[in-house]
Amino acid sequence: MVKEPILISATAHYSMGGIPTNIRGQVRKNRDELVEGFYAAGECACVSVHGANRLGANSVLEALFFGRHVGKEMVKDIDNLDFGEVSEADAYNMVQEINYILRNNGIESVSKIRDELQESMTENAGVFRTEETLKKQLEILDSLRKRFKHIRIEDKSRLFNTELQEAIELGHMLDYAKFIVEGALFRKESRGSHYREDYPKRDDENFLKHTLAYMDKDGNISIETMDVTLGKFEVKERVY
Amino acid sequence: MEKSIQTKNITVKVFRFNGDTDVLPYYKEYKLEVSQEDVVLDVLNRIKWEHSGSLSYRRSCRHGICGSCAVKVNNKGVLACKERVFDLIDLFGDELVIDPLNKQRVIKDLVIDKKDFWDKYDAVQPYLVADVEEEPEKENLVTPDEVEKIADADYCIQCGACYYSCPVIEVNPEFIGPAAFAKAYRFTSDNRDDAKIERLETVSQMGSGVWDCVKCFECAQVCPKDVNPIDKITRLHQQTFQEGVAESNVATRHAVGFKHSIEQHGFLDEGGLVFYSEGPLGMVQHIPEAVNMFKNGKIPMPWNLPKSKNLEEIKKIVKISSTAKF
Ligand SMILES: Cc1cc2nc3c(=O)[nH]c(=O)nc-3n(C[C@H](O)[C@H](O)[C@H](O)COP(=O)(O)OP(=O)(O)OC[C@H]3O[C@@H](n4cnc5c(N)ncnc54)[C@H](O)[C@@H]3O)c2cc1C
Ligand code: SF4
Ligand code: SF4
Ligand code: FES
């Protein structure tokens, strides 16, 4: 038998959690309030049908069922909704973000920062995590976020600029990574697909809760919790 | 025996053109070390991420499912995320030239405007046409035999590799092309679909339809998903007859001519075939070819025309299997 090495790497199969919504797809502002006129459905949303682990093939439920259901609910609401106020400053922020990336003349490369982000997240915040690896990852993230401010891209054109797209995406990835790490650090237990080697047991007393995380302008995250509606089903230990 | 990962050094020339700033396209050369694991997309990514961030190409899924990354390497249509670089080195040596699928349609570098492809794709109604219940109570069952008929037509990822390699597309912008034909067949062979006749009418027009395919098999060669569009085109030919959609024209008469010849002689009479499909005037136009064919023994004189020994049986077979009305 010939043995040959093959390259393998971890990949993102599904984002658990996401934009919190109620069962009609309306986005939650916090535990008690909704954001008027803002809906989410599909993988980006978290209506909480999956518990702490989205099992194989169940994405269909969110993507197909809730896509349709939330669409219908939006149709019901639309006559009673007005356009929200939009200030010029809001548009300016988005244009600024793009211009910043196009014009910035730093020394950092998008692909290098992204590689380091991917490798360190897999290593420290992957399937098995501990307080130690997660804290280490927070430091790495802070340094990567600082370096991101000094990127430079070669493509300055406004035509099919995939380099600009990759840079914008990296900015978002750096934000999301922080949500993942802070959420994992907060949850001192193991549940669903979240496995803390330093807290291998499920702890319903303290953590049978949703995590709501908010990021402020400086990139700091604060965490609240929300009760879980269990409905018919009891949470049980996974034994397979 | 343990083996280590092999590498090779190659030179890659990449087509570059930015419609915003460049007057003319040019090739940029990059020297890279590639491993046996690398596919063409790895090469493009490495150029973009390590050498020139502005290199533009479409890609998304990285595993042969979204259909966005098709390009040409040394003129061969390939799906960049599937085609192994080592296989290309075996074919072409260590200098690879990466081009967009179609240089006339370039927006930027390897990114092309696929509007023509999508317009033709739309023309065959590439979706199920059926009265589907709003809230169905049970599944719409399709038996394994019925699925079998759809063959591999469903695997198409709309990458366009076949379309932009088809020689007919190059000379005839009306031609619907292999991918859309395969898609049309995917639905004309689906027993749940109600638009079979409409689709068959669309694909059997002269100029744009299946009869203008020159059967070069290029589409079957390049397809990264083994859709085999030419096979679907042949099946569409048959369906147009089965459904009575085929109209009498030079192309369909050519096809039916085969049948007449077999029915009369049990053999193929190639001279008679031209007479049947193109008429006496057409015959005259083909005289130079006819002379050649005669020299090569392909056209026997009428008095020498052989007849099959089992002609009666052959006639019966033709009669029960034929769907042509002319
Ligand atoms: C490799 C892989 C295999 C999988 N296999 C399975 C499986 O077997 N079973 C299963 O149930 N699930 C599976 N999943 C998960 C499932 O496929 C996804 O969760 C599901 O497809 C998500 O659908 P969606 O419509 O919510 O989001 P998406 O399909 O991700 O759609 C989001 C859309 O938004 C667009 N978009 C993004 N940003 C913008 C913007 N700024 N403006 C406009 N548009 C934008 C994107 O281009 C995209 O089209 C798999 C996932 C992966 C990656
Ligand atoms: S076989 Fe027909 S459709 Fe396919 S590439 Fe050749 S001419 Fe085009
Ligand atoms: S038939 Fe094959 S080559 Fe043509 S578009 Fe579909 S997947 Fe691509
Ligand atoms: S990147 Fe999706 S098919 Fe190649």
Coordinates of C-alpha atoms in Angstrom, one line a residue, chain B residues 116-124 162-163 166 168-169 172-184 199-205 207-210 212-213 233 236:
Chain B
D116 CA -25.2 36.0 -23.8
F117 CA -24.9 32.7 -22.0
W118 CA -27.6 33.7 -19.4
D119 CA -30.0 35.1 -22.0
K120 CA -30.0 31.8 -23.9
Y121 CA -30.3 29.9 -20.7
D122 CA -33.4 31.9 -19.9
A123 CA -34.8 31.2 -23.3
V124 CA -35.4 27.5 -22.5
C162 CA -18.9 24.2 -23.0
Y163 CA -20.7 27.2 -24.3
C166 CA -18.5 25.5 -28.8
V168 CA -20.9 27.0 -33.5
I169 CA -21.2 29.8 -30.9
N172 CA -23.4 31.9 -35.1
P173 CA -24.4 34.1 -32.2
E174 CA -28.1 32.9 -32.4
F175 CA -27.1 29.3 -31.5
I176 CA -28.6 28.5 -28.1
G177 CA -25.6 26.4 -27.2
P178 CA -24.9 23.1 -25.3
A179 CA -25.6 24.2 -21.7
A180 CA -29.0 25.6 -22.4
F181 CA -29.9 22.5 -24.5
A182 CA -28.9 20.2 -21.7
K183 CA -31.1 22.3 -19.4
A184 CA -34.0 22.1 -21.8
R199 CA -39.4 24.0 -24.9
L200 CA -39.1 21.5 -27.9
E201 CA -40.4 24.2 -30.2
T202 CA -37.7 26.7 -28.9
V203 CA -34.9 24.3 -29.3
S204 CA -35.9 23.0 -32.8
Q205 CA -35.8 26.3 -34.6
G207 CA -30.4 28.7 -36.9
S208 CA -30.6 28.7 -33.1
G209 CA -31.7 25.2 -32.4
V210 CA -30.4 21.7 -31.9
D212 CA -27.3 23.5 -36.0
C213 CA -25.0 21.5 -33.7
I233 CA -28.9 17.3 -27.9
L236 CA -33.8 16.4 -28.0

